[in-house]
Short mmCIF file of C-alpha atoms and ligand atoms in Angstrom, two decimals:
data_model
loop_
_atom_site.label_atom_id
_atom_site.label_comp_id
_atom_site.label_asym_id
_atom_site.label_seq_id
_atom_site.Cartn_x
_atom_site.Cartn_y
_atom_site.Cartn_z
CA MET K 1 -18.51 -39.63 -30.53
CA ASP K 2 -18.77 -42.09 -28.01
CA LYS K 3 -22.42 -43.37 -28.22
CA GLU K 4 -22.33 -43.83 -24.29
CA SER K 5 -21.76 -40.09 -23.63
CA VAL K 6 -24.28 -38.65 -21.13
CA LEU K 7 -23.91 -35.29 -22.82
CA GLU K 8 -25.62 -34.21 -26.19
CA VAL K 9 -23.96 -33.57 -29.28
CA GLY K 10 -22.95 -30.03 -29.65
CA ALA K 11 -23.10 -29.78 -25.56
CA PRO K 12 -21.10 -26.77 -24.21
CA ARG K 13 -17.25 -28.27 -23.16
CA PRO K 14 -15.50 -25.43 -21.25
CA ARG K 15 -12.85 -27.79 -20.50
CA ARG K 16 -11.90 -27.51 -24.12
CA LEU K 17 -10.10 -24.15 -23.61
CA ARG K 18 -7.90 -25.80 -20.58
CA SER K 19 -6.59 -28.72 -22.26
CA GLY K 20 -2.95 -27.17 -22.69
CA PRO K 21 -0.68 -24.66 -21.05
CA LEU K 22 -0.57 -22.76 -24.22
CA LEU K 23 -4.32 -22.75 -24.66
CA ARG K 24 -4.59 -21.59 -21.10
CA ARG K 25 -1.81 -18.76 -21.49
CA MET K 26 -3.82 -17.65 -24.63
CA VAL K 27 -7.15 -17.00 -22.99
CA ARG K 28 -5.89 -15.90 -19.63
CA GLU K 29 -7.91 -12.77 -18.64
CA THR K 30 -5.58 -11.27 -15.93
CA GLN K 31 -1.97 -11.08 -15.69
CA LEU K 32 0.02 -9.45 -13.04
CA ARG K 33 2.71 -7.16 -14.47
CA ARG K 34 5.97 -5.58 -12.82
CA GLU K 35 4.41 -2.02 -13.56
CA ASP K 36 1.61 -2.94 -11.01
CA LEU K 37 3.96 -3.35 -7.98
CA ILE K 38 4.54 -1.00 -5.29
CA LEU K 39 7.08 -1.79 -2.41
CA PRO K 40 6.81 -0.62 0.86
CA LEU K 41 9.81 0.15 2.41
CA PHE K 42 10.79 1.22 6.19
CA VAL K 43 13.63 3.82 6.91
CA CYS K 44 15.25 4.23 10.11
CA PRO K 45 18.07 5.90 11.57
CA GLY K 46 21.56 5.30 11.76
CA THR K 47 24.03 3.92 9.02
CA GLY K 48 24.64 0.30 8.01
CA VAL K 49 21.23 -0.75 9.41
CA ARG K 50 19.18 -3.53 8.04
CA ARG K 51 17.17 -4.91 10.69
CA GLU K 52 14.88 -7.86 9.66
CA ILE K 53 11.20 -7.42 11.06
CA PRO K 54 10.58 -10.68 12.98
CA SER K 55 6.99 -10.98 11.74
CA MET K 56 7.78 -10.06 8.17
CA PRO K 57 10.67 -12.17 6.69
CA GLY K 58 12.50 -10.68 3.81
CA ASN K 59 11.59 -7.02 4.94
CA TYR K 60 13.85 -4.39 7.00
CA GLN K 61 13.92 -1.50 8.90
CA LEU K 62 16.93 0.27 6.70
CA SER K 63 19.18 3.20 7.38
CA ILE K 64 19.16 5.46 4.48
CA ASP K 65 22.70 4.14 3.17
CA GLN K 66 20.98 0.82 3.07
CA LEU K 67 17.78 2.00 1.52
CA VAL K 68 19.62 3.52 -1.55
CA GLU K 69 21.07 0.06 -2.02
CA GLU K 70 17.63 -1.74 -1.56
CA SER K 71 16.01 0.59 -3.88
CA ARG K 72 18.63 0.50 -6.73
CA GLN K 73 17.91 -3.49 -6.52
CA VAL K 74 14.25 -2.68 -6.66
CA ALA K 75 14.49 -0.40 -9.62
CA ASP K 76 16.66 -3.27 -11.20
CA LEU K 77 13.98 -5.57 -10.65
CA GLY K 78 11.68 -3.22 -13.02
CA ILE K 79 9.57 -2.39 -10.31
CA PRO K 80 8.22 1.16 -11.00
CA ALA K 81 7.70 2.73 -7.40
CA ILE K 82 8.63 2.32 -3.43
CA ILE K 83 6.48 3.69 -0.69
CA LEU K 84 8.58 5.00 2.12
CA PHE K 85 7.42 4.83 6.10
CA GLY K 86 9.77 6.70 8.60
CA ILE K 87 10.68 5.36 11.79
CA PRO K 88 12.07 8.70 13.52
CA PRO K 89 14.63 9.02 16.31
CA ARG K 90 12.09 10.89 18.28
CA LYS K 91 8.37 10.93 19.02
CA ASP K 92 6.49 13.54 20.59
CA ALA K 93 2.69 14.43 20.94
CA VAL K 94 2.08 16.39 17.65
CA GLY K 95 4.70 14.21 15.48
CA SER K 96 6.56 17.12 14.77
CA SER K 97 9.38 14.87 13.36
CA GLY K 98 6.76 13.97 10.45
CA TYR K 99 7.10 17.48 9.17
CA ASP K 100 10.45 18.42 9.94
CA PRO K 101 12.30 19.09 6.71
CA GLN K 102 15.29 17.63 8.03
CA GLY K 103 13.13 14.54 9.47
CA ILE K 104 13.84 11.00 8.37
CA ILE K 105 11.71 10.89 5.32
CA PRO K 106 12.72 14.14 3.67
CA GLN K 107 16.63 12.94 4.27
CA ALA K 108 15.96 9.75 2.58
CA LEU K 109 13.80 11.38 -0.21
CA ARG K 110 16.99 13.69 -0.98
CA ALA K 111 19.72 10.84 -0.99
CA LEU K 112 17.16 8.74 -3.37
CA LYS K 113 16.96 11.61 -5.69
CA GLU K 114 20.60 11.98 -5.65
CA ALA K 115 21.18 8.25 -6.63
CA ARG K 116 19.09 9.08 -9.60
CA LEU K 117 17.15 5.58 -9.99
CA GLU K 118 14.33 4.94 -12.34
CA LEU K 119 12.15 4.63 -9.55
CA LEU K 120 9.00 6.58 -8.65
CA LEU K 121 9.12 7.87 -4.90
CA ILE K 122 5.62 7.49 -3.03
CA ALA K 123 5.52 9.30 0.37
CA ASP K 124 3.24 7.98 2.94
CA VAL K 125 1.68 10.88 4.83
CA CYS K 126 0.48 10.27 8.49
CA LEU K 127 1.67 11.07 11.89
CA CYS K 128 1.19 7.86 13.65
CA GLU K 129 4.78 6.77 13.26
CA TYR K 130 6.00 10.34 14.63
CA THR K 131 3.69 10.72 17.64
CA ASP K 132 4.65 9.09 20.85
CA HIS K 133 0.89 7.93 21.56
CA GLY K 134 0.86 6.51 18.01
CA HIS K 135 -2.16 7.69 16.98
CA CYS K 136 -2.65 9.45 13.19
CA GLY K 137 -3.11 13.04 14.55
CA VAL K 138 -3.00 15.40 17.44
CA LEU K 139 -5.18 14.63 20.50
CA HIS K 140 -7.85 16.52 22.06
CA GLY K 141 -8.44 14.59 25.04
CA GLU K 142 -8.46 10.98 23.93
CA GLU K 143 -9.82 11.81 20.35
CA VAL K 144 -7.74 12.58 17.47
CA ALA K 145 -8.89 15.98 16.61
CA ASN K 146 -9.26 16.41 12.60
CA ASP K 147 -8.88 19.91 11.71
CA PRO K 148 -5.83 20.76 13.44
CA THR K 149 -4.46 17.22 12.25
CA VAL K 150 -4.98 17.97 8.73
CA GLU K 151 -2.92 21.04 8.95
CA LEU K 152 -0.11 19.38 10.36
CA LEU K 153 -0.70 16.68 7.31
CA GLY K 154 -0.56 19.73 4.64
CA ARG K 155 2.80 20.55 6.36
CA GLU K 156 4.05 17.02 5.98
CA ALA K 157 3.05 16.67 2.57
CA LEU K 158 4.62 19.57 1.45
CA VAL K 159 7.85 18.93 3.13
CA TYR K 160 7.83 15.46 1.61
CA ALA K 161 7.07 16.91 -2.11
CA GLN K 162 9.66 19.75 -1.55
CA ALA K 163 12.33 17.29 -0.41
CA GLY K 164 11.47 14.90 -4.09
CA ALA K 165 8.66 12.77 -3.15
CA ASP K 166 6.90 12.15 -6.74
CA ILE K 167 3.57 11.06 -5.38
CA ILE K 168 1.94 12.00 -1.95
CA ALA K 169 -0.05 9.33 -0.05
CA PRO K 170 -2.20 10.38 3.14
CA SER K 171 -2.96 7.45 5.00
CA ASP K 172 -4.67 9.21 7.90
CA MET K 173 -8.19 8.93 7.11
CA MET K 174 -8.98 12.58 8.46
CA ASP K 175 -11.75 14.34 6.78
CA GLY K 176 -11.05 16.95 4.00
CA ARG K 177 -7.23 16.28 4.07
CA VAL K 178 -6.98 15.44 0.43
CA GLY K 179 -8.51 18.86 -0.55
CA HIS K 180 -6.25 20.63 1.91
CA ILE K 181 -3.16 18.91 0.73
CA ARG K 182 -3.93 19.61 -2.88
CA LEU K 183 -4.40 23.32 -1.74
CA VAL K 184 -1.00 23.41 -0.29
CA LEU K 185 0.56 21.87 -3.22
CA ASP K 186 -0.82 23.84 -5.77
CA THR K 187 -0.24 27.29 -3.97
CA GLN K 188 3.41 26.14 -3.71
CA GLY K 189 3.83 25.51 -7.19
CA LEU K 190 3.68 21.76 -6.94
CA THR K 191 0.72 21.25 -9.29
CA HIS K 192 2.23 18.34 -10.84
CA ILE K 193 2.61 16.03 -7.83
CA PRO K 194 -0.15 13.45 -7.74
CA ILE K 195 -2.16 12.34 -4.84
CA MET K 196 -2.78 8.67 -4.11
CA ALA K 197 -5.15 8.77 -1.35
CA TYR K 198 -5.86 5.92 1.09
CA ALA K 199 -9.50 6.39 0.14
CA ALA K 200 -11.07 3.35 1.94
CA LYS K 201 -8.90 2.37 4.61
CA PHE K 202 -10.54 0.33 7.20
CA ALA K 203 -9.88 -0.12 10.75
CA SER K 204 -8.34 -3.78 10.44
CA GLY K 205 -6.37 -6.25 12.50
CA PHE K 206 -4.19 -7.02 9.43
CA TYR K 207 -2.22 -4.25 10.35
CA GLY K 208 -0.51 -5.62 13.03
CA PRO K 209 2.68 -6.91 11.70
CA PHE K 210 3.10 -3.10 10.02
CA ARG K 211 2.92 -1.79 13.40
CA GLN K 212 5.66 -3.68 14.64
CA ALA K 213 7.83 -2.63 11.74
CA ALA K 214 7.10 1.01 12.02
CA GLU K 215 6.77 1.06 15.85
CA SER K 216 3.35 2.88 15.69
CA THR K 217 1.17 1.02 17.64
CA PRO K 218 -1.26 3.05 19.38
CA GLN K 219 -0.69 3.44 23.41
CA PHE K 220 -4.14 3.71 24.09
CA GLY K 221 -7.52 2.72 22.35
CA ASP K 222 -7.58 2.15 18.83
CA ARG K 223 -8.11 3.79 15.25
CA ARG K 224 -12.14 3.00 14.88
CA GLY K 225 -12.53 6.87 15.40
CA TYR K 226 -10.88 7.43 11.99
CA GLN K 227 -10.27 4.40 9.95
CA MET K 228 -13.69 2.67 8.68
CA ASP K 229 -15.75 0.23 10.24
CA PRO K 230 -15.01 -3.34 8.17
CA ALA K 231 -18.93 -3.89 8.00
CA ASN K 232 -19.11 -0.85 5.79
CA ALA K 233 -19.07 -1.09 1.83
CA ARG K 234 -21.39 2.07 0.80
CA GLU K 235 -19.43 4.21 2.99
CA ALA K 236 -16.10 3.06 1.50
CA LEU K 237 -17.85 4.19 -1.85
CA ARG K 238 -18.90 7.77 -0.33
CA GLU K 239 -15.16 7.98 0.88
CA ILE K 240 -13.44 7.37 -2.38
CA GLU K 241 -16.11 9.64 -4.13
CA LEU K 242 -15.09 12.58 -1.53
CA ASP K 243 -11.67 12.12 -2.09
CA LEU K 244 -11.80 12.15 -5.86
CA ARG K 245 -13.85 15.12 -5.54
CA GLU K 246 -11.23 17.03 -3.35
CA GLY K 247 -8.63 16.13 -5.99
CA ALA K 248 -7.34 12.42 -5.33
CA ASP K 249 -5.46 11.49 -8.69
CA LEU K 250 -5.30 7.71 -7.29
CA ILE K 251 -7.55 6.00 -4.87
CA MET K 252 -6.34 3.17 -2.80
CA VAL K 253 -8.45 0.48 -1.11
CA LYS K 254 -6.61 -1.29 2.23
CA PRO K 255 -6.49 -4.05 3.10
CA ALA K 256 -6.82 -5.87 0.09
CA LEU K 257 -7.79 -9.23 0.81
CA ALA K 258 -10.69 -9.37 2.81
CA TYR K 259 -11.81 -6.37 1.04
CA LEU K 260 -11.99 -7.51 -2.61
CA ASP K 261 -15.75 -6.59 -3.17
CA ILE K 262 -14.63 -3.10 -2.43
CA ILE K 263 -12.21 -2.79 -5.06
CA ARG K 264 -14.68 -4.39 -7.68
CA ALA K 265 -17.42 -1.93 -6.28
CA ALA K 266 -15.05 0.92 -6.99
CA ARG K 267 -13.89 -0.42 -10.12
CA GLU K 268 -17.46 -0.48 -11.52
CA ARG K 269 -18.32 2.88 -9.99
CA PHE K 270 -14.99 5.08 -10.57
CA PRO K 271 -12.81 5.61 -13.47
CA ALA K 272 -9.71 6.53 -11.59
CA PRO K 273 -6.75 4.29 -11.16
CA ILE K 274 -7.27 2.04 -8.44
CA ALA K 275 -4.54 0.73 -5.94
CA ALA K 276 -5.30 -2.16 -3.38
CA TYR K 277 -2.75 -2.29 -0.43
CA ASN K 278 -1.96 -6.38 0.05
CA VAL K 279 -1.03 -5.54 4.06
CA SER K 280 1.26 -6.59 6.45
CA GLY K 281 -1.04 -9.29 8.02
CA GLU K 282 -1.66 -10.80 4.56
CA TYR K 283 2.05 -11.25 4.03
CA SER K 284 2.98 -12.45 7.47
CA MET K 285 0.07 -14.90 7.06
CA VAL K 286 1.41 -16.56 4.15
CA LYS K 287 4.73 -16.56 5.20
CA ALA K 288 4.01 -18.15 8.79
CA ALA K 289 1.85 -20.84 7.15
CA ALA K 290 4.61 -21.70 4.53
CA GLN K 291 7.08 -21.68 7.03
CA LEU K 292 5.50 -24.43 9.01
CA GLY K 293 4.89 -26.34 5.80
CA TRP K 294 1.18 -25.81 5.62
CA ILE K 295 0.77 -23.97 2.03
CA ASP K 296 2.50 -23.84 -1.00
CA GLU K 297 3.98 -20.26 -0.64
CA VAL K 298 4.56 -19.53 -4.07
CA ARG K 299 1.41 -20.77 -5.37
CA ILE K 300 -0.62 -18.88 -2.77
CA ARG K 301 1.10 -15.90 -3.30
CA ASP K 302 0.31 -15.55 -6.87
CA GLU K 303 -3.15 -16.57 -6.37
CA ILE K 304 -3.64 -13.41 -3.88
CA LEU K 305 -2.07 -10.98 -6.00
CA LEU K 306 -3.91 -12.42 -9.11
CA ALA K 307 -7.39 -12.03 -7.18
CA ILE K 308 -6.61 -8.26 -6.17
CA LYS K 309 -6.23 -7.56 -9.91
CA ARG K 310 -8.85 -9.54 -10.98
CA ALA K 311 -11.19 -7.74 -8.47
CA GLY K 312 -9.93 -4.58 -10.28
CA ALA K 313 -6.97 -3.13 -9.11
CA ASP K 314 -4.49 -1.53 -11.30
CA LEU K 315 -1.67 -1.28 -8.70
CA ILE K 316 -0.91 -3.38 -5.65
CA LEU K 317 1.09 -2.31 -2.77
CA THR K 318 2.82 -5.61 -1.56
CA TYR K 319 5.73 -6.84 0.61
CA PHE K 320 6.06 -9.69 -2.36
CA ALA K 321 6.94 -7.07 -5.01
CA LYS K 322 10.41 -8.09 -5.16
CA GLU K 323 10.11 -12.02 -4.93
CA VAL K 324 7.37 -11.62 -7.54
CA ALA K 325 9.52 -9.26 -10.15
CA ARG K 326 12.00 -11.64 -10.01
CA VAL K 327 9.80 -14.29 -11.41
CA LEU K 328 7.59 -12.49 -13.65
CA PRO K 329 8.52 -13.04 -17.64
C1 LIG R 1 -0.34 4.49 8.76
C2 LIG R 1 -0.26 3.12 7.92
C3 LIG R 1 -0.64 1.78 8.55
C4 LIG R 1 -0.66 0.96 7.36
C5 LIG R 1 0.16 1.96 6.45
N1 LIG R 1 0.08 3.26 6.59
C6 LIG R 1 -0.90 1.27 9.77
C7 LIG R 1 -2.03 1.78 10.51
O1 LIG R 1 -3.17 2.53 9.91
O2 LIG R 1 -1.93 1.50 11.66
C8 LIG R 1 -0.39 -0.41 7.45
C9 LIG R 1 0.27 -1.10 6.29
C10 LIG R 1 0.25 -2.60 6.84
O3 LIG R 1 -0.15 -3.36 7.26
O4 LIG R 1 1.21 -3.25 5.82
N2 LIG R 1 -1.48 5.00 9.08
#
């Protein structure tokens, strides 16, 4: 013992457990697993289409044939699930291509089922990709009308479940939609299909690149009349509580990075599995800064995903899923 030491004998020294890589691995509290990952994919009309999304390098609008190939790779990487977003050939005021049994997502689901991949198919249920005005429901004047929208979301969910979706994920933020979708599924004999509810979805600037990818930018106004105010944490817990009461099996917090406190609060309060959506803007910022040489992309990517898990998420929807799965042990 160095007599000159300014610390007392027996003083706590937490650094002892950081002294080497093996010890650090042994005491690591949080780990990312392949099973935690869900990859979002965008499906578009045509064949042989694989169009890179400019603001989301490494992500593509895929025609169904390409989607099947991509999904095969995803399954081979050990990623358990994908979530599908559709870009329809036509849009109208009521988003009818969203609940058309011959629409882009039902066709994609049937093709994927036929491919018999070891992969769960999650269908995002919303109308914003299918309406010509880009809002998440039908309009009365300039407002999204809640109850008529919920009725259409019920139809959309049913069509997707019947086409082969393994999990239904409503992302619209209308009141009462989880309960209605559960009722529709149950009365049609689809009691076994889980609902993953975008329960606390905030009106966020982080969705910008996604709207370019899904061609779903609102033509006027914004989504603050249905998505949540970023200032509200207690309200997020109330939204989650309601969705669980209505029958949600999994709940989601979205976005993830700027809302880690919501994930943590939900983790402490609710026993249900929690998914967090590491959204497009969170991805694009990392990619852009990395392209400029300003950050260490891999290090920051891993740090972000780990932080989302540490906050309490069980599952992470992320555009990084493939690259991360490639390097996970
Ligand atoms: C559709 C939907 C959005 C996202 C997922 N589902 C966009 C929005 O609400 O405008 C965003 C995902 C992302 O940014 O990665 N309602």
